Tab-separated table of C-alpha atoms and ligand atoms in Angstrom:
chain	number	residue	atom	x	y	z
U	29	UNK	CA	22.654	30.891	-16.422
U	30	UNK	CA	21.008	28.200	-14.395
U	31	UNK	CA	24.022	28.130	-11.971
U	32	UNK	CA	22.048	27.676	-8.925
U	33	UNK	CA	19.872	24.948	-10.460
U	34	UNK	CA	23.012	23.203	-11.775
U	35	UNK	CA	24.745	23.326	-8.372
U	36	UNK	CA	21.732	21.961	-6.648
U	37	UNK	CA	21.421	19.228	-9.223
U	38	UNK	CA	25.092	18.249	-8.790
U	39	UNK	CA	24.788	18.166	-5.123
U	40	UNK	CA	21.658	16.019	-5.274
U	41	UNK	CA	23.428	13.785	-7.819
U	42	UNK	CA	26.383	13.290	-5.557
U	43	UNK	CA	24.168	12.232	-2.703
U	44	UNK	CA	22.266	9.730	-4.935
U	45	UNK	CA	25.499	8.249	-6.209
U	46	UNK	CA	26.880	7.774	-2.716
U	47	UNK	CA	23.641	6.229	-1.498
U	48	UNK	CA	23.541	3.918	-4.411
U	49	UNK	CA	27.118	2.823	-3.954
U	50	UNK	CA	26.263	1.928	-0.379
U	51	UNK	CA	23.226	0.072	-1.431
U	52	UNK	CA	25.249	-1.860	-4.002
U	53	UNK	CA	27.710	-2.847	-1.409
U	54	UNK	CA	25.054	-3.992	0.929
U	55	UNK	CA	23.607	-6.193	-1.822
U	56	UNK	CA	27.047	-7.534	-2.574
U	57	UNK	CA	27.578	-8.495	1.077
U	58	UNK	CA	24.692	-10.924	0.443
U	59	UNK	CA	21.808	-12.225	2.542
U	60	UNK	CA	20.590	-15.744	3.308
U	61	UNK	CA	17.035	-16.798	2.446
U	62	UNK	CA	14.702	-17.817	5.244
U	63	UNK	CA	13.842	-21.527	5.306
U	64	UNK	CA	10.113	-21.911	6.104
U	65	UNK	CA	10.327	-25.795	6.051
U	66	UNK	CA	12.049	-25.214	9.439
U	67	UNK	CA	9.983	-22.339	10.917
U	68	UNK	CA	8.040	-22.792	14.195
U	69	UNK	CA	5.722	-20.008	13.481
U	70	UNK	CA	5.014	-17.836	10.480
U	71	UNK	CA	3.300	-14.347	10.814
U	72	UNK	CA	1.223	-13.356	7.880
U	73	UNK	CA	0.534	-9.653	7.644
U	74	UNK	CA	-2.651	-8.702	5.820
U	75	UNK	CA	-2.921	-5.086	4.312
U	76	UNK	CA	-6.146	-4.027	2.797
U	77	UNK	CA	-4.888	-1.035	0.606
U	78	UNK	CA	-7.128	1.317	-1.368
U	79	UNK	CA	-10.040	1.244	-3.792
U	80	UNK	CA	-11.044	-2.253	-4.416
U	81	UNK	CA	-8.421	-3.538	-2.004
U	82	UNK	CA	-10.596	-3.894	1.050
U	83	UNK	CA	-13.172	-5.715	-1.024
U	84	UNK	CA	-10.848	-8.318	-2.358
U	85	UNK	CA	-8.739	-8.646	0.829
U	86	UNK	CA	-11.984	-9.364	2.820
U	87	UNK	CA	-12.401	-12.387	0.573
U	88	UNK	CA	-8.701	-13.337	0.892
U	89	UNK	CA	-9.133	-13.311	4.705
U	90	UNK	CA	-12.093	-15.723	4.465
U	91	UNK	CA	-10.167	-18.125	2.291
U	92	UNK	CA	-6.981	-18.022	4.417
U	93	UNK	CA	-8.975	-18.572	7.573
U	94	UNK	CA	-10.570	-21.763	6.108
U	95	UNK	CA	-7.351	-23.136	4.615
U	96	UNK	CA	-5.181	-22.404	7.579
U	97	UNK	CA	-7.650	-23.241	10.258
U	98	UNK	CA	-5.439	-25.966	11.825
U	99	UNK	CA	-2.187	-24.164	11.587
U	100	UNK	CA	-3.769	-21.115	13.225
U	101	UNK	CA	-5.258	-23.115	16.092
U	102	UNK	CA	-1.976	-24.759	16.663
U	103	UNK	CA	-0.252	-21.250	16.717
U	104	UNK	CA	2.031	-22.273	13.732
U	105	UNK	CA	0.516	-19.400	11.560
U	106	UNK	CA	-0.765	-16.050	12.832
U	107	UNK	CA	-2.825	-13.782	10.570
U	108	UNK	CA	-2.203	-10.176	11.480
U	109	UNK	CA	-4.132	-7.130	10.199
U	110	UNK	CA	-1.786	-4.194	9.367
U	111	UNK	CA	-3.612	-0.834	9.572
U	112	UNK	CA	-2.618	2.477	8.137
U	113	UNK	CA	-1.510	1.804	4.480
U	114	UNK	CA	-4.349	3.918	3.068
U	115	UNK	CA	-3.800	6.751	0.588
U	116	UNK	CA	-5.579	9.125	2.998
U	117	UNK	CA	-3.294	8.380	5.742
U	118	UNK	CA	-0.126	8.344	3.551
U	119	UNK	CA	-0.986	11.742	2.112
U	120	UNK	CA	-1.848	13.151	5.677
U	121	UNK	CA	1.524	12.055	7.032
U	122	UNK	CA	3.361	12.641	3.824
U	123	UNK	CA	4.823	9.237	3.960
U	124	UNK	CA	4.832	6.436	1.322
U	125	UNK	CA	4.590	4.058	4.262
U	126	UNK	CA	3.776	5.560	7.693
U	127	UNK	CA	6.439	4.714	10.292
U	128	UNK	CA	4.307	2.687	12.640
U	129	UNK	CA	2.800	0.740	9.735
U	130	UNK	CA	6.351	-0.035	8.451
U	131	UNK	CA	7.217	-1.133	11.996
U	132	UNK	CA	4.307	-3.445	12.157
U	133	UNK	CA	5.058	-4.887	8.709
U	134	UNK	CA	8.542	-5.737	9.870
U	135	UNK	CA	7.178	-7.819	12.616
U	136	UNK	CA	5.749	-10.122	10.011
U	137	UNK	CA	7.395	-12.747	7.839
U	138	UNK	CA	5.215	-12.556	4.768
U	139	UNK	CA	2.425	-10.194	3.651
U	140	UNK	CA	-0.623	-10.347	1.472
U	141	UNK	CA	-1.327	-6.808	0.208
U	142	UNK	CA	-4.314	-5.325	-1.554
U	143	UNK	CA	-3.496	-2.709	-4.203
U	144	UNK	CA	-2.554	0.741	-3.111
U	145	UNK	CA	-3.124	4.050	-4.971
U	146	UNK	CA	-0.054	5.682	-6.394
U	147	UNK	CA	-0.419	9.453	-6.776
U	148	UNK	CA	0.696	10.630	-10.268
U	149	UNK	CA	3.342	13.399	-10.221
U	150	UNK	CA	4.099	15.158	-6.977
U	151	UNK	CA	6.668	13.827	-4.532
U	152	UNK	CA	4.765	11.022	-2.945
U	153	UNK	CA	6.390	7.727	-3.678
U	154	UNK	CA	4.326	4.745	-4.384
U	155	UNK	CA	3.751	2.537	-1.396
U	156	UNK	CA	4.690	-0.483	-3.478
U	157	UNK	CA	7.947	0.764	-4.553
U	158	UNK	CA	8.763	1.933	-1.045
U	159	UNK	CA	7.825	-1.486	0.447
U	160	UNK	CA	9.916	-3.387	-2.195
U	161	UNK	CA	12.793	-1.191	-1.247
U	162	UNK	CA	12.311	-1.135	2.591
U	163	UNK	CA	11.999	-4.916	2.689
U	164	UNK	CA	14.623	-5.473	-0.157
U	165	UNK	CA	12.087	-7.570	-2.143
U	166	UNK	CA	14.323	-7.927	-5.144
U	167	UNK	CA	12.521	-10.712	-7.047
U	168	UNK	CA	9.135	-9.929	-8.634
U	169	UNK	CA	7.762	-13.293	-9.729
U	170	UNK	CA	4.750	-13.336	-11.944
U	171	UNK	CA	3.352	-16.588	-13.482
U	172	UNK	CA	0.955	-16.612	-16.370
U	173	UNK	CA	-0.486	-19.798	-17.272
U	174	UNK	CA	-2.978	-20.799	-20.164
U	175	UNK	CA	-2.761	-24.553	-20.424
U	176	UNK	CA	-5.170	-24.748	-23.382
U	177	UNK	CA	-2.824	-22.416	-25.378
U	178	UNK	CA	0.326	-24.212	-24.207
U	179	UNK	CA	1.422	-21.139	-22.292
U	180	UNK	CA	3.311	-21.540	-19.038
U	181	UNK	CA	5.363	-18.462	-18.472
U	182	UNK	CA	7.161	-17.241	-15.283
U	183	UNK	CA	8.405	-13.648	-15.373
U	184	UNK	CA	11.446	-12.818	-13.044
U	185	UNK	CA	11.306	-9.007	-12.775
U	186	UNK	CA	14.105	-7.214	-10.908
U	187	UNK	CA	12.102	-5.327	-8.359
U	188	UNK	CA	14.365	-2.836	-6.595
U	189	UNK	CA	16.498	-1.123	-9.201
U	190	UNK	CA	16.220	0.291	-12.615
U	191	UNK	CA	14.026	3.252	-13.197
U	192	UNK	CA	12.220	2.626	-9.961
U	193	UNK	CA	14.991	3.010	-7.360
U	194	UNK	CA	15.292	6.825	-7.889
U	195	UNK	CA	11.970	7.423	-9.709
U	196	UNK	CA	10.913	10.074	-7.258
U	197	UNK	CA	14.305	11.905	-7.166
U	198	UNK	CA	14.991	13.175	-10.629
U	199	UNK	CA	16.209	16.602	-11.567
U	200	UNK	CA	14.126	19.296	-13.110
U	201	UNK	CA	15.066	22.744	-14.449
U	202	UNK	CA	11.640	24.416	-14.569
U	203	UNK	CA	10.098	25.118	-18.028
U	204	UNK	CA	13.196	23.579	-19.614
U	205	UNK	CA	13.961	19.980	-18.924
U	206	UNK	CA	13.591	16.983	-16.592
U	207	UNK	CA	15.969	14.092	-16.038
U	208	UNK	CA	15.320	10.727	-14.196
U	209	UNK	CA	17.865	8.217	-13.331
U	210	UNK	CA	18.140	4.430	-13.842
U	211	UNK	CA	20.412	2.376	-11.731
U	212	UNK	CA	21.635	-1.232	-12.336
U	213	UNK	CA	24.035	-2.864	-9.954
U	214	UNK	CA	26.142	-5.890	-10.393
U	215	UNK	CA	25.158	-7.622	-7.261
U	216	UNK	CA	21.428	-6.679	-7.908
U	217	UNK	CA	21.506	-8.228	-11.376
U	218	UNK	CA	23.301	-11.382	-10.025
U	219	UNK	CA	20.607	-12.056	-7.421
U	220	UNK	CA	17.711	-11.712	-9.767
U	221	UNK	CA	19.494	-13.623	-12.498
U	222	UNK	CA	20.278	-16.493	-9.932
U	223	UNK	CA	16.662	-16.555	-8.808
U	224	UNK	CA	15.414	-16.957	-12.462
U	225	UNK	CA	17.887	-19.683	-13.295
U	226	UNK	CA	17.397	-21.533	-10.028
U	227	UNK	CA	13.685	-21.468	-10.596
U	228	UNK	CA	14.204	-22.849	-14.184
U	229	UNK	CA	16.425	-25.583	-12.917
U	230	UNK	CA	14.135	-26.588	-10.060
U	231	UNK	CA	11.070	-26.609	-12.137
U	232	UNK	CA	11.932	-28.550	-15.105
U	233	UNK	CA	12.349	-25.504	-17.418
U	234	UNK	CA	15.263	-25.404	-19.838
U	235	UNK	CA	15.007	-21.913	-21.261
U	236	UNK	CA	15.393	-18.378	-19.849
U	237	UNK	CA	14.773	-15.405	-22.069
U	238	UNK	CA	16.864	-12.274	-20.944
U	239	UNK	CA	14.878	-9.198	-22.201
U	240	UNK	CA	16.250	-5.788	-22.194
U	241	UNK	CA	16.884	-2.759	-24.393
U	242	UNK	CA	20.723	-2.956	-24.269
U	243	UNK	CA	20.860	-1.615	-27.735
U	244	UNK	CA	19.856	1.815	-26.364
U	245	UNK	CA	20.274	1.596	-22.596
U	246	UNK	CA	23.999	0.741	-23.075
U	247	UNK	CA	25.364	1.032	-19.617
U	248	UNK	CA	22.382	-0.264	-17.388
U	249	UNK	CA	20.865	-2.867	-19.701
U	250	UNK	CA	24.143	-3.681	-21.183
U	251	UNK	CA	25.269	-4.602	-17.733
U	252	UNK	CA	22.094	-6.526	-17.012
U	253	UNK	CA	22.486	-8.808	-20.118
U	254	UNK	CA	26.181	-9.314	-19.633
U	255	UNK	CA	25.786	-10.298	-15.959
U	256	UNK	CA	22.682	-12.547	-16.681
U	257	UNK	CA	24.713	-14.435	-19.185
U	258	UNK	CA	27.615	-14.908	-16.829
U	259	UNK	CA	25.119	-16.460	-14.345
U	260	UNK	CA	23.603	-18.591	-17.097
U	261	UNK	CA	27.184	-20.267	-17.394
U	262	UNK	CA	26.464	-21.787	-14.005
U	263	UNK	CA	23.303	-23.596	-15.274
U	264	UNK	CA	24.520	-25.535	-18.452
U	265	UNK	CA	21.166	-27.435	-18.650
U	266	UNK	CA	19.312	-24.154	-19.066
U	267	UNK	CA	19.550	-22.254	-22.323
U	268	UNK	CA	19.734	-18.533	-22.151
U	269	UNK	CA	18.625	-16.294	-25.036
U	270	UNK	CA	18.784	-12.577	-25.526
U	271	UNK	CA	15.882	-10.465	-26.574
U	272	UNK	CA	14.925	-6.695	-26.817
U	273	UNK	CA	11.814	-5.671	-24.949
U	274	UNK	CA	10.046	-4.306	-28.023
U	275	UNK	CA	10.050	-7.511	-30.114
U	276	UNK	CA	9.262	-9.478	-27.015
U	277	UNK	CA	5.996	-7.593	-26.520
U	278	UNK	CA	5.243	-8.589	-30.105
U	279	UNK	CA	6.342	-12.131	-29.449
U	280	UNK	CA	3.803	-12.544	-26.600
U	281	UNK	CA	0.940	-12.000	-29.040
U	282	UNK	CA	2.491	-14.175	-31.767
U	283	UNK	CA	0.704	-17.522	-31.469
U	284	UNK	CA	3.361	-19.143	-33.644
U	285	UNK	CA	6.204	-18.807	-31.220
U	286	UNK	CA	4.923	-17.557	-27.768
U	287	UNK	CA	4.470	-21.082	-26.215
U	288	UNK	CA	8.194	-21.648	-26.697
U	289	UNK	CA	8.989	-19.276	-23.937
U	290	UNK	CA	9.207	-20.381	-20.404
U	291	UNK	CA	11.100	-18.190	-18.055
U	292	UNK	CA	11.707	-14.461	-18.498
U	293	UNK	CA	14.328	-12.373	-16.771
U	294	UNK	CA	13.975	-8.588	-17.059
U	295	UNK	CA	14.984	-5.358	-15.498
U	296	UNK	CA	12.259	-3.564	-13.523
U	297	UNK	CA	10.349	-1.350	-15.822
U	298	UNK	CA	10.304	-3.815	-18.774
U	299	UNK	CA	9.036	-6.419	-16.461
U	300	UNK	CA	6.271	-4.067	-15.058
U	301	UNK	CA	4.968	-3.465	-18.498
U	302	UNK	CA	5.253	-6.892	-20.134
U	303	UNK	CA	3.577	-8.694	-17.111
U	304	UNK	CA	0.488	-6.505	-17.598
U	305	UNK	CA	0.400	-7.698	-21.287
U	306	UNK	CA	0.919	-11.272	-20.310
U	307	UNK	CA	-1.795	-11.023	-17.715
U	308	UNK	CA	-4.178	-9.566	-20.235
U	309	UNK	CA	-3.445	-12.551	-22.521
U	310	UNK	CA	-4.378	-14.783	-19.662
U	311	UNK	CA	-7.689	-12.959	-19.235
U	312	UNK	CA	-7.085	-9.685	-17.693
U	313	UNK	CA	-4.852	-8.107	-15.061
U	314	UNK	CA	-7.397	-9.294	-12.576
U	315	UNK	CA	-6.343	-12.837	-13.045
U	316	UNK	CA	-2.644	-12.684	-12.180
U	317	UNK	CA	-0.843	-12.917	-8.941
U	318	UNK	CA	2.548	-11.323	-8.064
U	319	UNK	CA	5.168	-12.341	-5.603
U	320	UNK	CA	7.707	-9.942	-4.311
U	321	UNK	CA	10.473	-11.988	-2.694
U	322	UNK	CA	13.470	-10.976	-0.753
U	323	UNK	CA	15.781	-12.988	1.549
U	324	UNK	CA	14.125	-11.857	4.744
U	325	UNK	CA	10.586	-10.866	3.785
U	326	UNK	CA	8.221	-11.586	1.051
U	327	UNK	CA	4.988	-9.691	-0.105
U	328	UNK	CA	2.298	-11.155	-2.328
U	329	UNK	CA	-0.164	-9.047	-4.173
U	330	UNK	CA	-2.549	-8.728	-6.992
U	331	UNK	CA	-0.913	-7.548	-10.203
U	332	UNK	CA	-3.571	-4.931	-10.780
U	333	UNK	CA	-4.040	-1.523	-9.176
U	334	UNK	CA	-6.787	-0.143	-6.839
U	335	UNK	CA	-9.227	0.464	-9.837
U	336	UNK	CA	-10.583	3.849	-8.660
U	337	UNK	CA	-12.859	3.991	-11.818
U	338	UNK	CA	-14.639	0.813	-10.627
U	339	UNK	CA	-15.164	2.345	-7.214
U	340	UNK	CA	-16.468	5.620	-8.810
U	341	UNK	CA	-18.909	3.655	-10.957
U	342	UNK	CA	-20.141	1.738	-7.833
U	343	UNK	CA	-18.681	-1.527	-8.963
U	344	UNK	CA	-16.261	-2.259	-6.225
U	345	UNK	CA	-18.192	-5.159	-4.911
U	346	UNK	CA	-17.781	-6.796	-8.404
U	347	UNK	CA	-13.980	-6.642	-8.258
U	348	UNK	CA	-12.478	-9.915	-9.215
U	349	UNK	CA	-10.633	-11.546	-6.170
U	350	UNK	CA	-8.886	-14.133	-8.419
U	351	UNK	CA	-5.672	-12.196	-8.580
U	352	UNK	CA	-5.276	-11.653	-4.824
U	353	UNK	CA	-6.216	-15.247	-4.328
U	354	UNK	CA	-3.604	-16.456	-6.680
U	355	UNK	CA	-1.210	-14.278	-4.819
U	356	UNK	CA	-2.357	-15.991	-1.682
U	357	UNK	CA	-1.644	-19.404	-3.206
U	358	UNK	CA	1.945	-18.154	-3.965
U	359	UNK	CA	2.292	-17.016	-0.352
U	360	UNK	CA	1.323	-20.492	0.948
U	361	UNK	CA	3.710	-22.088	-1.428
U	362	UNK	CA	6.432	-19.755	-0.287
U	363	UNK	CA	5.891	-20.619	3.390
U	364	UNK	CA	6.050	-24.394	2.398
U	365	UNK	CA	2.424	-25.104	2.879
U	366	UNK	CA	2.252	-26.910	-0.467
U	367	UNK	CA	-0.995	-28.845	0.240
U	368	UNK	CA	-2.959	-25.784	1.067
U	369	UNK	CA	-1.461	-23.829	-1.893
U	370	UNK	CA	-2.447	-26.748	-4.165
U	371	UNK	CA	-6.075	-26.884	-2.824
U	372	UNK	CA	-6.477	-23.186	-3.378
U	373	UNK	CA	-5.016	-23.235	-6.912
U	374	UNK	CA	-7.359	-26.220	-7.921
U	375	UNK	CA	-10.401	-24.387	-6.602
U	376	UNK	CA	-9.263	-21.137	-8.403
U	377	UNK	CA	-8.990	-23.073	-11.674
U	378	UNK	CA	-12.555	-24.173	-11.433
U	379	UNK	CA	-13.923	-20.819	-10.344
U	380	UNK	CA	-12.199	-18.913	-13.100
U	381	UNK	CA	-15.236	-19.541	-15.307
U	382	UNK	CA	-17.175	-17.136	-13.064
U	383	UNK	CA	-16.883	-13.800	-14.580
U	384	UNK	CA	-16.605	-10.805	-12.252
U	385	UNK	CA	-15.913	-7.106	-12.791
U	386	UNK	CA	-19.366	-5.764	-13.503
U	387	UNK	CA	-23.051	-6.063	-12.664
U	388	UNK	CA	-23.680	-9.069	-14.967
U	389	UNK	CA	-21.124	-11.071	-13.281
U	390	UNK	CA	-20.519	-12.431	-9.696
U	391	UNK	CA	-19.551	-10.315	-6.792
U	392	UNK	CA	-16.238	-10.819	-5.147
U	393	UNK	CA	-18.184	-12.385	-2.286
U	394	UNK	CA	-20.175	-14.669	-4.562
U	395	UNK	CA	-17.074	-15.763	-6.400
U	396	UNK	CA	-15.413	-16.550	-2.992
U	397	UNK	CA	-18.595	-18.349	-1.784
U	398	UNK	CA	-18.280	-20.653	-4.844
U	399	UNK	CA	-14.672	-21.152	-4.154
U	400	UNK	CA	-15.158	-21.996	-0.511
U	401	UNK	CA	-17.555	-24.641	-1.552
U	402	UNK	CA	-14.805	-26.385	-3.386
U	403	UNK	CA	-12.319	-26.349	-0.622
Z	19	IPM	C1	3.024	-3.282	-10.440
Z	19	IPM	C2	2.451	-2.001	-10.397
Z	19	IPM	C3	3.422	-1.153	-9.532
Z	19	IPM	C4	4.778	-1.065	-10.433
Z	19	IPM	C5	2.956	0.323	-9.333
Z	19	IPM	C6	1.633	0.167	-8.667
Z	19	IPM	C7	4.004	1.172	-8.581
Z	19	IPM	O1	2.299	-1.512	-11.666
Z	19	IPM	O2	3.256	-3.903	-9.325
Z	19	IPM	O3	3.377	-3.745	-11.596
Z	19	IPM	O4	4.865	-0.244	-11.217
Z	19	IPM	O5	5.604	-1.838	-10.115
Z	20	MG	MG1	2.561	-2.984	-13.160
């Protein structure tokens, strides 16, 4: 019984294992992060995405053009439109990222990307996940800050492994069972842990919370915690603590203790889930930015999705551009344009009183008009 399926699954598993061993070895060989303080020219790729993506990206373009006017004129920064990363095009070509689009992306240094639609089920992989893998964007950095509540959190989510790396390549025995795979590598855990602890050290933070479900996911999360603690040894001024993801989701809404947390270090899926929760506490997923950082490339995006429901209800124009603009500020900081990043962040702080999202509020364009006045 099931012999054919079992053999097919074995063969497929062997292939996955070999691929993952190679990936682990590639990571272990290491990379060196680009130094933007020494760059002559930075190419910034702009990707619209789907749904409300083009609406908020149009506003991000306006803001970047104003902020980077001098750098663009002097040829130090180039803004480049990247075409073709739309759900229609991706489905037509059967590719998570069409080849020519990926080639254009690889000509850039950093990217600002609107949300892309991820088809549920089927075989089409999420463009986001494919991009994180293709560009090896291993650190997903998501800040959430609510000064009046004493909250200043920065999440370091591992961005290339865990449930995501083989998420589209599980095994299924029809009408009987399905299995997905989760992968944690030593080198992959080391580099994200180092990113979190380095950030803590360089930003006056003295606490990193390591969040897993190592009591259940013994091999993968067990490894993650163990290695994170090993790396913690290199940072004696930073205190590492161990948490399970379930209680941590409760802690974030526990007003008694939540402001004690500073930096979070988590495997991919837990990081995905808890950062939506954190963004909601800040005022909604439309308010948070997200950085996907690798050694060679970095991609900045809104934390939210393409909001097809808003589009269906004719509310696309009212999409909140705050999240993509926060991502733009993170991009500017990443390429060492600290002044410009600071100006944008300050203007965003002031504008966040403007409510968007439905017909009673400001449109994305009105929000940005107000913001540009402040720049
Ligand atoms: C995110 C998103 C993505 C993810 C989706 C769109 C694949 O939810 O960036 O958090 O799960 O990582
Ligand atoms: Mg998410």
